[in-house]
Structure formats: structure tokens, C-alpha cells
């Protein structure tokens, strides 16, 4: 039997009948309330959103149709009425009873979806978070002869549909009825409903009211006419205080017409950490989308809080955040340009306001200037840096010093600043956030500027050498001092420098600290790791204690005849130099300080006959 005959004799597979997913509505409601949405309060946003979208849909067919949304809260119940497009009985079965389907996808509306707030078709489900049952009464504006229809749904997944007499709903539109479930009455209380409606819907384009109280407050504060710039600043400052709880240093207009964005950025009156994520208020076509939009601005613009309205950005499925896509990336760049232009304008025309801003937020501007050479060039006369000449801008410091020296850490700066200043060497503290990067970028915006990192070798080279004959005469003293500090990985050097009041200077660099850390780890490791760490031993220079030959105390110590006392005095100078540099003390350093202190006390109380 050939293969074809064999295959023909095999029974053909029986057709598989398709199955339909079963949805546990109670479980889905729990998922929505605890995972998709951040708070039960979003139920009101969904109701407002559906009502506004229904009005928008009707006005697409009837531009002169009424545009009203009314909310009535009383006795643990809520009624929301709109003059929107309404639904027929077929629409109810197709749209309200099918999870995930949205009227915004209905035939004939697809091309107009950008006009709608909702995009995901889960709308009324959010109401089950606060209510066990939803009742919807609706009449279609597109099918005038269709009777009103009532849809009643329970959170167990069941629903009923029935038609009503015309008198039950004479005009097109929809009314949603909710009764609070146990434990959720607070969310349907009149005061809470009014508060949420104002929060979510203050910029909606239609007439929205809770009872007789208006919810919408148009035009937006940044679009209103004012008698003058001062009046506008006062009004926007009041708006900022109402929204964010602070009075801003300044206000920046954020208008990006191509992206459909209008709003303002408020400059914080106090410094914040760059790592602190800013929360911005974003409205989508008038409806509040989120109060915590973190990715709206570049990271460097952490010194502002924004509130804006947009019709181009996409929301996530929960409609409580922005979807990260190319549009958001473009908007982020455009808003960053607006803030950058504001800074440039201050530098050109209002130096006093710029100085007040930089006194608080220089860190944010430095973050921007790292990547923006034009901004660095603009801010050179203004950005403050800690230097041996006081707090100066890079421009002023570079004018004073032919070579711009800097340190990479605050500890290194503290070591060398007093000595470098006395020697006429200008040094910038590059240990603060972004500072060393900006100093190194200085030649790119100020051609001809020489920038050099200041390390221990450079500082030592600028100190005056001691006469060779005098140093030779002190060889015994230096040998005793070096022997005492050698176990600590520190050399002893004799130099002459000012100020005279400084007896000793502790100098090291990063390579020396890394080598010391490796040596400490090797001493504490077992044989295996000690061997591995020993193989990593480098040739980096060791730390050094520079003794000031001009200091009277050092001269007296160098004249001591007792090597043991010289060693104890050297340990004391070493510890004092560490403390002056505000360096963190290792356990060995702390033990040395304690030993030196006790040793000096013993010598001070030691009598000629050896009795205390």
C-alpha cells in the first residue's frame, strides 16, 4: 500500500466548535477597583466622560443640539442626565452589555474618535465599584421613532432590557441611576460628588452642573483676559496656590498649538531634589486625566509643576496616566524648549528675577546646561560655584585665573582650598552635583580657557621646598615620623607654605584612596581573597602628610630628641589634618587619634622621676 492510500484511509479530524470566554463580572469589578483604577472616585469621571462623549456624538450630527450634563446626588443615590446622542434597544444590547466594546467604535464614528474622551470601552463598569446596580434610561437622537429603553445591570453579570413609554423620556439623551453599595455611600454624598465633578470637569467644554451649581469654569485661567501682566500674574499665582498649595516664584506659559496644548508651568518657591518626581495635572479635552503625570517634562525641569489641557496625548487603559509614545516624546521636548526659552529671556532682560530663581534652583539649570552648550554659554555669568575666591560664576572665575583648577570631590576641595588660596591658586569645588562636568565643558563655550584637575601632586608641587641642608638636618625626625605613619599607608613630606597657622596638610587622591581601600580589604580577607586582592595591588601614589616647616609647632616637634614622642606627635598632626579636611575616619584612624591623645596626656603628666 503506497503512502497516498495510507493517508487516504486515515479518518479526517472532526471539526472543533468554537467556545466563548466566560467573564466573572464580580472578579472583573474587583480587578478594576483594586488594580486598574487608583481610587473609587474614578467612577464619576467615567460617568462624566460618557455623558460628554454622548453630547459630542450628537453635536457631530446636530451642531445646534443642546449640550448639558446634570448631576443630582441625594440619599445615597446619584442621577446623571445628558442631552447626548442616546441609545436604541439594539445599541444597548451591543454596547452596554458587551464588555470592551465602545460606542466610539460604532460605524460612522470611527473617523471622529479623536473628539471623544473615552477610547477603551470599559466605561460603566467603573460604577460597579460604588454601586451594586446600574440603571440606564436612554432615547436615541439618531432614530427619532425609537422608544426610550431601560437597561438595568447587576454586579453578578445579569441585566434586563425593556422599552418604555415615550413619556418616560420625551427628549433624546441618557440618564444613569446609581444607588450606593454597602460601605460606599460616601462616594455618592452630595458634597463629594460636587467636589469630584469640579476636580474632573472644570475645563469641560459643555454646561456641566451638580444640581444648580456650575462645575465648568471656562475659559481656563491661562486663557482668560486680564487688565495687565501684573493682574495675570496675581490670578495665576492664586490658581497655583489653589491647585498645588504654594505661591510660585514665576509662571511660564506652555503653548504648543501643533500638539493642541495650552497651559502653564509654575516655578517652585523652594529647592527640591532632582530625584523627586514631579506630579503634573493633565486634562484631556477638558477632562482631568491625572494629577501625577511624571513623564510630561524633561528630567532636568524638576523645579516646575504644570497644569495643561491637551487633545493629542494618549491615555493608558485606566485613563490615569499618559501613554509613552512618539507624540509624548515630542511634546516633552517642545515643553522643555518653552522652559529653556523662559530662562534665556530672563538672562537677557530680567537679571534680578533670574538671580532670585537661581538662588533656589541653580541645580536644575546646571542639569540642563550639562547637555545644552547654548544654555551653558547663556548661564555662564549667572550660575554660582563654590571657589577659593568665594561664590562666583564660571565666567568671573575664568577671568581671574589663567588656569581653572577644580577638584572632583568635596573632600579633596576641603583638603586643598586653604593652602591653594594662600598660594594664589584658584580652585573650584567640583564635588557637588553636575559641577565638575560643567567645569570640564567650559573650554567648549569659552575657547582658550585652560581647565585642570587639582590633585595631591599638583598641590605639593606648588608648595615651597625646604632648604636641602635643613631637611638633611631633620632626617632623624622625618624617619621617625614616616615609620609611625607607614602602617597607615601615608608618607610624610616637609614643605614651607602659608598660612603659618596650618601645621599639617593631609593630601591624597582617588587612586590613593582606592589603593588604601584595597589594602584594608586585603587585611581583613581570608587567605584566598587576600591573595586575589594582593594581585590587584596598584602602583598608585600613597597619601601624604605635608608638614609645614614654617609652623612653630612643627619646628618644636622636629627638635624633640625622643623618637617615640615624635611618633606620637606625628600621629596627632595626622589626626588633626584628617579632621580639618572633614574626612570620614576609618577604624584605624579613630584608634590612632585615641592612642595619640592618651600618649600626649601621658607625656604631659610625666615627671622627671617617672612618677605621674
mmCIF file of C-alpha atoms in Angstrom, residues 184-555:
data_model
loop_
_atom_site.group_PDB
_atom_site.id
_atom_site.type_symbol
_atom_site.label_atom_id
_atom_site.label_comp_id
_atom_site.label_asym_id
_atom_site.label_seq_id
_atom_site.Cartn_x
_atom_site.Cartn_y
_atom_site.Cartn_z
ATOM 1 C CA UNK A 184 -19.634 53.207 49.506
ATOM 2 C CA UNK A 185 -22.243 55.828 50.435
ATOM 3 C CA UNK A 186 -19.582 58.496 50.984
ATOM 4 C CA UNK A 187 -18.729 58.445 47.272
ATOM 5 C CA UNK A 188 -22.309 59.383 46.334
ATOM 6 C CA UNK A 189 -22.749 62.061 49.016
ATOM 7 C CA UNK A 190 -23.720 65.458 47.541
ATOM 8 C CA UNK A 191 -20.595 67.239 48.789
ATOM 9 C CA UNK A 192 -18.254 64.529 47.494
ATOM 10 C CA UNK A 193 -19.994 64.397 44.111
ATOM 11 C CA UNK A 194 -19.709 68.180 43.725
ATOM 12 C CA UNK A 195 -16.039 68.099 44.742
ATOM 13 C CA UNK A 196 -15.179 65.300 42.291
ATOM 14 C CA UNK A 197 -17.174 66.896 39.476
ATOM 15 C CA UNK A 198 -15.300 70.187 39.883
ATOM 16 C CA UNK A 199 -11.967 68.408 40.057
ATOM 17 C CA UNK A 200 -12.524 66.264 36.994
ATOM 18 C CA UNK A 201 -14.682 68.550 34.871
ATOM 19 C CA UNK A 202 -13.731 72.191 35.475
ATOM 20 C CA UNK A 203 -12.386 72.581 31.916
ATOM 21 C CA UNK A 204 -15.043 70.576 30.052
ATOM 22 C CA UNK A 205 -16.456 72.445 27.018
ATOM 23 C CA UNK A 206 -20.151 71.918 27.887
ATOM 24 C CA UNK A 207 -22.567 73.132 30.553
ATOM 25 C CA UNK A 208 -21.995 70.720 33.452
ATOM 26 C CA UNK A 209 -23.757 71.265 36.780
ATOM 27 C CA UNK A 210 -24.250 69.466 40.086
ATOM 28 C CA UNK A 211 -27.803 70.482 40.893
ATOM 29 C CA UNK A 212 -27.796 74.228 40.222
ATOM 30 C CA UNK A 213 -24.059 74.663 40.880
ATOM 31 C CA UNK A 214 -21.853 75.124 37.818
ATOM 32 C CA UNK A 215 -18.908 72.736 37.512
ATOM 33 C CA UNK A 216 -17.157 74.156 34.484
ATOM 34 C CA UNK A 217 -15.042 77.280 34.851
ATOM 35 C CA UNK A 218 -14.107 78.464 31.375
ATOM 36 C CA UNK A 219 -12.030 79.865 29.880
ATOM 37 C CA UNK A 220 -9.076 78.253 31.647
ATOM 38 C CA UNK A 221 -7.144 80.640 33.925
ATOM 39 C CA UNK A 222 -4.230 80.852 31.463
ATOM 40 C CA UNK A 223 -6.579 81.762 28.575
ATOM 41 C CA UNK A 224 -8.587 84.478 30.301
ATOM 42 C CA UNK A 225 -8.167 88.164 29.506
ATOM 43 C CA UNK A 226 -6.644 90.291 32.284
ATOM 44 C CA UNK A 227 -6.205 94.065 32.669
ATOM 45 C CA UNK A 228 -2.422 93.691 32.519
ATOM 46 C CA UNK A 229 0.579 91.395 33.127
ATOM 47 C CA UNK A 230 0.611 92.098 36.863
ATOM 48 C CA UNK A 231 -3.059 91.151 37.239
ATOM 49 C CA UNK A 232 -2.441 87.992 35.254
ATOM 50 C CA UNK A 233 0.485 87.001 37.489
ATOM 51 C CA UNK A 234 -1.631 87.540 40.600
ATOM 52 C CA UNK A 235 -4.521 85.473 39.212
ATOM 53 C CA UNK A 236 -2.276 82.620 38.117
ATOM 54 C CA UNK A 237 -0.455 82.656 41.468
ATOM 55 C CA UNK A 238 -3.837 82.270 43.172
ATOM 56 C CA UNK A 239 -4.685 79.420 40.792
ATOM 57 C CA UNK A 240 -1.378 77.716 41.607
ATOM 58 C CA UNK A 241 -1.995 78.031 45.324
ATOM 59 C CA UNK A 242 -5.456 76.509 44.937
ATOM 60 C CA UNK A 243 -4.131 73.561 42.893
ATOM 61 C CA UNK A 244 -0.711 72.839 44.342
ATOM 62 C CA UNK A 245 -0.651 74.666 47.665
ATOM 63 C CA UNK A 246 2.225 77.073 47.010
ATOM 64 C CA UNK A 247 2.761 80.560 45.620
ATOM 65 C CA UNK A 248 5.080 80.296 42.592
ATOM 66 C CA UNK A 249 8.281 82.220 42.009
ATOM 67 C CA UNK A 250 7.160 82.742 38.428
ATOM 68 C CA UNK A 251 4.804 81.449 35.745
ATOM 69 C CA UNK A 252 5.800 80.015 32.362
ATOM 70 C CA UNK A 253 3.275 79.799 29.511
ATOM 71 C CA UNK A 254 3.197 76.381 27.847
ATOM 72 C CA UNK A 255 1.562 76.819 24.467
ATOM 73 C CA UNK A 256 2.222 74.194 21.779
ATOM 74 C CA UNK A 257 -0.512 74.762 19.155
ATOM 75 C CA UNK A 258 0.636 71.958 16.849
ATOM 76 C CA UNK A 259 0.172 69.478 19.685
ATOM 77 C CA UNK A 260 -3.059 71.061 20.896
ATOM 78 C CA UNK A 261 -1.545 72.012 24.253
ATOM 79 C CA UNK A 262 -2.313 75.052 26.371
ATOM 80 C CA UNK A 263 -1.305 75.524 29.992
ATOM 81 C CA UNK A 264 1.212 76.919 32.450
ATOM 82 C CA UNK A 265 4.215 75.799 34.456
ATOM 83 C CA UNK A 266 4.577 77.150 37.976
ATOM 84 C CA UNK A 267 8.110 77.601 39.348
ATOM 85 C CA UNK A 268 8.510 76.131 42.830
ATOM 86 C CA UNK A 269 9.432 78.653 45.534
ATOM 87 C CA UNK A 270 11.810 76.256 47.311
ATOM 88 C CA UNK A 271 14.508 73.828 46.232
ATOM 89 C CA UNK A 272 13.651 70.166 45.634
ATOM 90 C CA UNK A 273 15.770 67.106 44.997
ATOM 91 C CA UNK A 274 16.401 66.264 41.321
ATOM 92 C CA UNK A 275 15.422 62.692 42.192
ATOM 93 C CA UNK A 276 11.961 63.802 43.314
ATOM 94 C CA UNK A 277 9.451 63.020 40.595
ATOM 95 C CA UNK A 278 7.196 65.971 39.846
ATOM 96 C CA UNK A 279 3.435 65.440 39.598
ATOM 97 C CA UNK A 280 1.723 67.451 36.857
ATOM 98 C CA UNK A 281 -2.009 67.921 36.207
ATOM 99 C CA UNK A 282 -3.045 66.951 32.706
ATOM 100 C CA UNK A 283 -6.515 67.470 31.245
ATOM 101 C CA UNK A 284 -7.534 65.558 28.128
ATOM 102 C CA UNK A 285 -10.020 67.598 26.098
ATOM 103 C CA UNK A 286 -11.039 69.332 29.307
ATOM 104 C CA UNK A 287 -11.371 66.216 31.496
ATOM 105 C CA UNK A 288 -8.763 65.783 34.238
ATOM 106 C CA UNK A 289 -6.691 62.754 33.277
ATOM 107 C CA UNK A 290 -4.139 62.665 36.081
ATOM 108 C CA UNK A 291 -2.629 64.758 38.845
ATOM 109 C CA UNK A 292 0.605 62.746 38.801
ATOM 110 C CA UNK A 293 1.914 62.853 35.236
ATOM 111 C CA UNK A 294 5.633 62.272 35.768
ATOM 112 C CA UNK A 295 6.927 61.887 32.220
ATOM 113 C CA UNK A 296 5.471 65.128 30.858
ATOM 114 C CA UNK A 297 8.656 67.246 31.152
ATOM 115 C CA UNK A 298 12.382 66.523 30.759
ATOM 116 C CA UNK A 299 14.077 65.252 33.923
ATOM 117 C CA UNK A 300 16.022 68.494 34.341
ATOM 118 C CA UNK A 301 12.814 70.544 34.709
ATOM 119 C CA UNK A 302 12.119 69.267 38.214
ATOM 120 C CA UNK A 303 11.714 72.838 39.510
ATOM 121 C CA UNK A 304 8.244 73.399 37.989
ATOM 122 C CA UNK A 305 4.741 71.977 38.354
ATOM 123 C CA UNK A 306 2.496 72.049 35.300
ATOM 124 C CA UNK A 307 -1.210 72.138 34.593
ATOM 125 C CA UNK A 308 -2.331 71.894 30.987
ATOM 126 C CA UNK A 309 -5.046 70.736 28.622
ATOM 127 C CA UNK A 310 -4.288 68.625 25.560
ATOM 128 C CA UNK A 311 -6.164 66.902 22.777
ATOM 129 C CA UNK A 312 -3.231 64.979 21.279
ATOM 130 C CA UNK A 313 -1.744 62.821 24.037
ATOM 131 C CA UNK A 314 -2.939 59.247 24.533
ATOM 132 C CA UNK A 315 -4.123 57.961 27.908
ATOM 133 C CA UNK A 316 -3.396 54.493 29.264
ATOM 134 C CA UNK A 317 -6.232 51.980 29.688
ATOM 135 C CA UNK A 318 -7.052 53.303 33.169
ATOM 136 C CA UNK A 319 -7.045 56.875 31.805
ATOM 137 C CA UNK A 320 -4.969 57.907 34.811
ATOM 138 C CA UNK A 321 -1.591 58.278 33.094
ATOM 139 C CA UNK A 322 -0.074 59.158 29.729
ATOM 140 C CA UNK A 323 0.932 56.535 27.197
ATOM 141 C CA UNK A 324 4.623 56.728 26.332
ATOM 142 C CA UNK A 325 4.868 57.123 22.553
ATOM 143 C CA UNK A 326 6.447 59.383 19.929
ATOM 144 C CA UNK A 327 3.796 62.053 20.464
ATOM 145 C CA UNK A 328 4.538 62.296 24.172
ATOM 146 C CA UNK A 329 8.277 62.385 23.453
ATOM 147 C CA UNK A 330 7.728 65.274 21.017
ATOM 148 C CA UNK A 331 5.537 67.155 23.486
ATOM 149 C CA UNK A 332 8.123 66.656 26.234
ATOM 150 C CA UNK A 333 10.811 68.175 24.021
ATOM 151 C CA UNK A 334 8.569 71.085 22.995
ATOM 152 C CA UNK A 335 7.642 71.908 26.609
ATOM 153 C CA UNK A 336 11.320 71.730 27.545
ATOM 154 C CA UNK A 337 12.025 74.297 24.822
ATOM 155 C CA UNK A 338 9.413 76.633 26.327
ATOM 156 C CA UNK A 339 11.091 76.454 29.746
ATOM 157 C CA UNK A 340 14.525 76.902 28.181
ATOM 158 C CA UNK A 341 13.295 79.972 26.283
ATOM 159 C CA UNK A 342 11.947 81.424 29.542
ATOM 160 C CA UNK A 343 15.374 81.041 31.177
ATOM 161 C CA UNK A 344 17.097 82.650 28.210
ATOM 162 C CA UNK A 345 14.632 85.527 28.306
ATOM 163 C CA UNK A 346 15.331 86.145 31.990
ATOM 164 C CA UNK A 347 19.084 86.160 31.348
ATOM 165 C CA UNK A 348 18.649 88.719 28.568
ATOM 166 C CA UNK A 349 16.075 91.031 30.104
ATOM 167 C CA UNK A 350 15.464 90.463 33.797
ATOM 168 C CA UNK A 351 18.678 89.576 35.672
ATOM 169 C CA UNK A 352 17.130 90.258 39.086
ATOM 170 C CA UNK A 353 14.394 87.669 38.594
ATOM 171 C CA UNK A 354 16.969 85.263 37.185
ATOM 172 C CA UNK A 355 19.211 85.731 40.217
ATOM 173 C CA UNK A 356 16.244 85.076 42.536
ATOM 174 C CA UNK A 357 15.406 81.935 40.582
ATOM 175 C CA UNK A 358 18.993 80.627 40.546
ATOM 176 C CA UNK A 359 19.339 81.230 44.268
ATOM 177 C CA UNK A 360 16.770 78.458 44.678
ATOM 178 C CA UNK A 361 17.005 76.275 41.557
ATOM 179 C CA UNK A 362 20.574 76.521 40.233
ATOM 180 C CA UNK A 363 20.779 72.720 40.344
ATOM 181 C CA UNK A 364 18.071 72.307 37.716
ATOM 182 C CA UNK A 365 19.721 74.807 35.390
ATOM 183 C CA UNK A 366 23.084 73.093 35.842
ATOM 184 C CA UNK A 367 21.466 69.805 34.903
ATOM 185 C CA UNK A 368 20.160 71.396 31.702
ATOM 186 C CA UNK A 369 23.453 73.135 30.919
ATOM 187 C CA UNK A 370 25.348 69.819 31.025
ATOM 188 C CA UNK A 371 23.719 68.741 27.772
ATOM 189 C CA UNK A 372 22.943 72.109 26.218
ATOM 190 C CA UNK A 373 26.038 74.116 25.323
ATOM 191 C CA UNK A 374 23.990 77.159 24.326
ATOM 192 C CA UNK A 375 22.336 77.172 27.737
ATOM 193 C CA UNK A 376 25.745 76.839 29.417
ATOM 194 C CA UNK A 377 27.027 79.813 27.392
ATOM 195 C CA UNK A 378 23.950 81.851 28.365
ATOM 196 C CA UNK A 379 24.188 80.946 32.045
ATOM 197 C CA UNK A 380 27.962 81.367 32.448
ATOM 198 C CA UNK A 381 27.659 84.813 34.065
ATOM 199 C CA UNK A 382 24.951 83.610 36.435
ATOM 200 C CA UNK A 383 25.435 80.037 37.670
ATOM 201 C CA UNK A 384 27.098 80.060 41.136
ATOM 202 C CA UNK A 385 30.020 77.780 42.072
ATOM 203 C CA UNK A 386 31.930 77.370 45.311
ATOM 204 C CA UNK A 387 35.504 78.560 44.759
ATOM 205 C CA UNK A 388 38.533 79.652 46.766
ATOM 206 C CA UNK A 389 37.556 83.225 45.778
ATOM 207 C CA UNK A 390 34.024 82.847 47.191
ATOM 208 C CA UNK A 391 30.800 82.018 45.285
ATOM 209 C CA UNK A 392 31.428 83.066 41.698
ATOM 210 C CA UNK A 393 30.206 82.239 38.220
ATOM 211 C CA UNK A 394 32.488 80.277 35.910
ATOM 212 C CA UNK A 395 32.832 83.319 33.694
ATOM 213 C CA UNK A 396 34.076 85.568 36.508
ATOM 214 C CA UNK A 397 36.367 82.883 37.905
ATOM 215 C CA UNK A 398 37.931 82.207 34.484
ATOM 216 C CA UNK A 399 38.599 85.923 34.062
ATOM 217 C CA UNK A 400 40.571 85.942 37.341
ATOM 218 C CA UNK A 401 42.653 82.805 36.839
ATOM 219 C CA UNK A 402 44.621 81.729 33.730
ATOM 220 C CA UNK A 403 44.160 78.076 34.753
ATOM 221 C CA UNK A 404 40.830 76.910 36.144
ATOM 222 C CA UNK A 405 41.677 74.223 38.697
ATOM 223 C CA UNK A 406 38.942 72.033 40.126
ATOM 224 C CA UNK A 407 38.524 69.057 42.428
ATOM 225 C CA UNK A 408 36.131 66.192 41.790
ATOM 226 C CA UNK A 409 35.041 65.696 45.391
ATOM 227 C CA UNK A 410 34.121 67.946 48.283
ATOM 228 C CA UNK A 411 36.723 66.182 50.457
ATOM 229 C CA UNK A 412 39.516 66.969 48.014
ATOM 230 C CA UNK A 413 38.418 70.597 47.896
ATOM 231 C CA UNK A 414 38.438 70.876 51.679
ATOM 232 C CA UNK A 415 41.941 69.432 51.771
ATOM 233 C CA UNK A 416 43.471 71.892 49.343
ATOM 234 C CA UNK A 417 41.304 75.029 49.454
ATOM 235 C CA UNK A 418 43.051 76.907 52.333
ATOM 236 C CA UNK A 419 46.532 76.086 51.083
ATOM 237 C CA UNK A 420 45.750 76.701 47.408
ATOM 238 C CA UNK A 421 44.188 80.058 48.247
ATOM 239 C CA UNK A 422 47.269 81.097 50.230
ATOM 240 C CA UNK A 423 49.470 80.083 47.297
ATOM 241 C CA UNK A 424 47.367 82.092 44.828
ATOM 242 C CA UNK A 425 45.919 79.006 43.140
ATOM 243 C CA UNK A 426 42.234 79.345 42.215
ATOM 244 C CA UNK A 427 40.213 76.185 42.790
ATOM 245 C CA UNK A 428 36.572 75.322 42.086
ATOM 246 C CA UNK A 429 34.766 72.759 44.203
ATOM 247 C CA UNK A 430 33.520 70.253 41.606
ATOM 248 C CA UNK A 431 32.235 67.810 44.197
ATOM 249 C CA UNK A 432 28.626 68.979 44.043
ATOM 250 C CA UNK A 433 26.103 67.561 41.600
ATOM 251 C CA UNK A 434 26.954 68.415 37.956
ATOM 252 C CA UNK A 435 29.715 70.920 38.862
ATOM 253 C CA UNK A 436 32.790 69.001 37.680
ATOM 254 C CA UNK A 437 31.050 68.191 34.372
ATOM 255 C CA UNK A 438 30.269 71.854 33.775
ATOM 256 C CA UNK A 439 33.796 72.999 34.626
ATOM 257 C CA UNK A 440 35.249 70.486 32.165
ATOM 258 C CA UNK A 441 32.811 71.707 29.486
ATOM 259 C CA UNK A 442 33.972 75.304 29.957
ATOM 260 C CA UNK A 443 36.524 75.310 27.069
ATOM 261 C CA UNK A 444 33.779 74.273 24.633
ATOM 262 C CA UNK A 445 31.881 77.541 25.230
ATOM 263 C CA UNK A 446 34.840 79.730 26.213
ATOM 264 C CA UNK A 447 37.660 78.954 23.794
ATOM 265 C CA UNK A 448 41.154 79.358 25.192
ATOM 266 C CA UNK A 449 40.192 78.522 28.777
ATOM 267 C CA UNK A 450 42.568 76.042 30.423
ATOM 268 C CA UNK A 451 40.923 73.600 32.820
ATOM 269 C CA UNK A 452 42.944 71.237 35.012
ATOM 270 C CA UNK A 453 42.027 68.846 37.777
ATOM 271 C CA UNK A 454 43.861 69.635 41.010
ATOM 272 C CA UNK A 455 45.316 66.580 42.721
ATOM 273 C CA UNK A 456 47.756 65.965 45.552
ATOM 274 C CA UNK A 457 50.776 66.053 43.237
ATOM 275 C CA UNK A 458 49.807 69.459 41.848
ATOM 276 C CA UNK A 459 49.274 70.943 45.293
ATOM 277 C CA UNK A 460 52.567 69.567 46.603
ATOM 278 C CA UNK A 461 54.388 70.938 43.572
ATOM 279 C CA UNK A 462 53.101 74.440 44.336
ATOM 280 C CA UNK A 463 54.414 74.355 47.916
ATOM 281 C CA UNK A 464 57.892 75.707 48.625
ATOM 282 C CA UNK A 465 60.625 73.116 49.152
ATOM 283 C CA UNK A 466 62.677 73.260 52.342
ATOM 284 C CA UNK A 467 66.363 74.102 52.058
ATOM 285 C CA UNK A 468 68.181 70.763 51.437
ATOM 286 C CA UNK A 469 70.617 71.394 54.331
ATOM 287 C CA UNK A 470 67.752 71.985 56.754
ATOM 288 C CA UNK A 471 65.882 68.937 55.523
ATOM 289 C CA UNK A 472 69.025 66.821 55.901
ATOM 290 C CA UNK A 473 69.406 68.057 59.473
ATOM 291 C CA UNK A 474 65.857 66.887 60.166
ATOM 292 C CA UNK A 475 66.338 63.444 58.628
ATOM 293 C CA UNK A 476 66.054 61.714 62.018
ATOM 294 C CA UNK A 477 62.759 63.461 62.735
ATOM 295 C CA UNK A 478 61.381 62.618 59.284
ATOM 296 C CA UNK A 479 62.450 58.979 59.618
ATOM 297 C CA UNK A 480 60.630 58.625 62.945
ATOM 298 C CA UNK A 481 57.520 60.330 61.566
ATOM 299 C CA UNK A 482 57.487 58.182 58.416
ATOM 300 C CA UNK A 483 57.949 54.993 60.393
ATOM 301 C CA UNK A 484 54.931 55.808 62.554
ATOM 302 C CA UNK A 485 52.584 56.568 59.590
ATOM 303 C CA UNK A 486 53.851 53.894 57.207
ATOM 304 C CA UNK A 487 51.386 51.247 58.523
ATOM 305 C CA UNK A 488 48.569 53.644 57.655
ATOM 306 C CA UNK A 489 49.702 53.897 54.037
ATOM 307 C CA UNK A 490 50.771 57.521 54.424
ATOM 308 C CA UNK A 491 54.094 59.218 53.588
ATOM 309 C CA UNK A 492 55.493 62.298 55.349
ATOM 310 C CA UNK A 493 56.730 65.306 53.355
ATOM 311 C CA UNK A 494 58.268 68.549 54.650
ATOM 312 C CA UNK A 495 57.360 71.797 52.871
ATOM 313 C CA UNK A 496 57.066 75.517 53.598
ATOM 314 C CA UNK A 497 53.707 77.120 52.918
ATOM 315 C CA UNK A 498 51.150 79.627 54.082
ATOM 316 C CA UNK A 499 49.116 80.154 56.157
ATOM 317 C CA UNK A 500 51.555 79.616 59.006
ATOM 318 C CA UNK A 501 48.727 78.581 61.319
ATOM 319 C CA UNK A 502 48.254 75.277 59.437
ATOM 320 C CA UNK A 503 50.763 72.773 60.854
ATOM 321 C CA UNK A 504 49.977 69.871 58.532
ATOM 322 C CA UNK A 505 48.046 69.083 55.391
ATOM 323 C CA UNK A 506 46.696 65.628 54.545
ATOM 324 C CA UNK A 507 46.696 65.043 50.782
ATOM 325 C CA UNK A 508 45.556 62.074 48.774
ATOM 326 C CA UNK A 509 43.731 61.460 45.521
ATOM 327 C CA UNK A 510 41.235 58.927 44.284
ATOM 328 C CA UNK A 511 43.924 56.462 43.203
ATOM 329 C CA UNK A 512 45.494 56.596 46.649
ATOM 330 C CA UNK A 513 42.108 56.112 48.326
ATOM 331 C CA UNK A 514 41.287 53.165 46.087
ATOM 332 C CA UNK A 515 44.627 51.561 46.887
ATOM 333 C CA UNK A 516 44.086 52.136 50.608
ATOM 334 C CA UNK A 517 40.599 50.620 50.414
ATOM 335 C CA UNK A 518 42.057 47.598 48.606
ATOM 336 C CA UNK A 519 44.762 47.221 51.246
ATOM 337 C CA UNK A 520 42.182 47.438 54.056
ATOM 338 C CA UNK A 521 40.047 44.790 52.405
ATOM 339 C CA UNK A 522 43.100 42.577 51.899
ATOM 340 C CA UNK A 523 43.994 42.838 55.596
ATOM 341 C CA UNK A 524 40.502 41.689 56.600
ATOM 342 C CA UNK A 525 40.071 38.955 53.974
ATOM 343 C CA UNK A 526 40.788 35.256 54.293
ATOM 344 C CA UNK A 527 43.831 33.714 52.584
ATOM 345 C CA UNK A 528 42.082 33.125 49.249
ATOM 346 C CA UNK A 529 40.654 36.650 48.905
ATOM 347 C CA UNK A 530 43.803 38.201 50.338
ATOM 348 C CA UNK A 531 45.759 36.580 47.522
ATOM 349 C CA UNK A 532 43.310 37.832 44.908
ATOM 350 C CA UNK A 533 43.281 41.370 46.314
ATOM 351 C CA UNK A 534 47.054 41.305 46.619
ATOM 352 C CA UNK A 535 47.329 40.562 42.909
ATOM 353 C CA UNK A 536 45.334 43.746 42.255
ATOM 354 C CA UNK A 537 47.833 45.912 44.121
ATOM 355 C CA UNK A 538 48.477 49.035 42.104
ATOM 356 C CA UNK A 539 51.300 51.479 41.773
ATOM 357 C CA UNK A 540 49.163 54.470 42.773
ATOM 358 C CA UNK A 541 50.847 57.126 44.928
ATOM 359 C CA UNK A 542 50.177 56.890 48.630
ATOM 360 C CA UNK A 543 48.518 59.544 50.736
ATOM 361 C CA UNK A 544 50.887 62.062 52.252
ATOM 362 C CA UNK A 545 51.035 64.230 55.332
ATOM 363 C CA UNK A 546 52.659 67.526 54.365
ATOM 364 C CA UNK A 547 54.256 69.159 57.434
ATOM 365 C CA UNK A 548 54.590 72.936 57.373
ATOM 366 C CA UNK A 549 58.197 73.831 58.191
ATOM 367 C CA UNK A 550 57.125 77.441 58.849
ATOM 368 C CA UNK A 551 54.716 76.443 61.625
ATOM 369 C CA UNK A 552 56.183 76.939 65.159
ATOM 370 C CA UNK A 553 54.589 73.755 66.494
ATOM 371 C CA UNK A 554 56.141 71.633 63.747
ATOM 372 C CA UNK A 555 59.526 73.210 64.444
#
